Amino acid sequence: MALTQIINTGIGQVTDIKIGGSGSANTLDDYEEGTWTPVDASAGSLSFTSVNATYVKIGKTVFIAGTLTYPSTADTNQARIGGLPFTSETTSPAISYTIPMTVATSTSAGVAIGIGSNKTSGYLRTLDNSVPTNANASGNTFLFSGSYNTA
Amino acid sequence: MALTEETIEDKIEIVGDYKHVQVRTATVIKRDGTEISRSFSRHVVAPDADTSGESAEVQAICAAVHTDEIKAAYAAHLAEQENL
């Protein structure tokens, strides 16, 4: 693998790195890390606690990780987490990204976030493809990490 | 030695078919006026989002790009992608 080109636009800033070739497909043109805030995107108007989430974006792919705790609730809206740091990619037909989640405070397992195209949120899903309600997530702490492509 | 902290929206982008407005907020630490640290947090304003808590600049951008046509198209897109 050869590092073939670096174009500087200022001290401490490189905007265009080409690795292994000179084409646009060889260009690493974006890297960024930061934080984001998961929020309830259902119609339940819930407030998560113990929220902590980060992202690392490399090229068009963003890696997210974090934790959040659902409040105690009997709300029956489908559980949906929003606040993603970037809009998911535009694709047709839609691609769904699945972000695995670990449930820290329940014996339940196999929960994920399903993210469609052009979205900033995703529904919770179980491995048997059912969609939990907020009541199903009530009081649970979720830990998650995964990636999706950005618009 | 004076340390200062300021928060600025240093990047606002319009992306995708439905004109999502991506906002990057930078927290900048300066020592005697010289930047020594910059960290980022991000959020996205969708066409159906409540923009009342956004900055005036973001509100103005959303008002310009989130037209009724875009809002209707995005609502139809969400309906097509139920459970995603």
mmCIF file of C-alpha atoms in Angstrom, chain B residues 7 9 23 25 43-46 48-60 62:
data_model
loop_
_atom_site.group_PDB
_atom_site.id
_atom_site.type_symbol
_atom_site.label_atom_id
_atom_site.label_comp_id
_atom_site.label_asym_id
_atom_site.label_seq_id
_atom_site.Cartn_x
_atom_site.Cartn_y
_atom_site.Cartn_z
ATOM 1 C CA THR B 7 -19.192 27.076 21.855
ATOM 2 C CA GLU B 9 -21.611 26.016 15.340
ATOM 3 C CA VAL B 23 -24.955 20.822 12.638
ATOM 4 C CA THR B 25 -20.973 22.276 17.453
ATOM 5 C CA HIS B 43 -26.945 16.680 15.745
ATOM 6 C CA VAL B 44 -29.142 16.617 12.651
ATOM 7 C CA VAL B 45 -32.318 18.588 11.996
ATOM 8 C CA ALA B 46 -34.752 16.548 9.921
ATOM 9 C CA ASP B 48 -40.113 17.155 10.422
ATOM 10 C CA ALA B 49 -38.120 18.388 13.414
ATOM 11 C CA ASP B 50 -39.068 21.119 15.865
ATOM 12 C CA THR B 51 -36.498 23.843 15.233
ATOM 13 C CA SER B 52 -37.482 26.102 18.118
ATOM 14 C CA GLY B 53 -34.413 25.104 20.097
ATOM 15 C CA GLU B 54 -31.996 25.737 17.232
ATOM 16 C CA SER B 55 -29.876 28.819 16.671
ATOM 17 C CA ALA B 56 -31.289 31.614 14.534
ATOM 18 C CA GLU B 57 -28.903 30.652 11.730
ATOM 19 C CA VAL B 58 -30.013 27.011 11.712
ATOM 20 C CA GLN B 59 -33.656 28.046 11.941
ATOM 21 C CA ALA B 60 -33.209 30.277 8.912
ATOM 22 C CA CYS B 62 -34.252 25.017 7.854
#
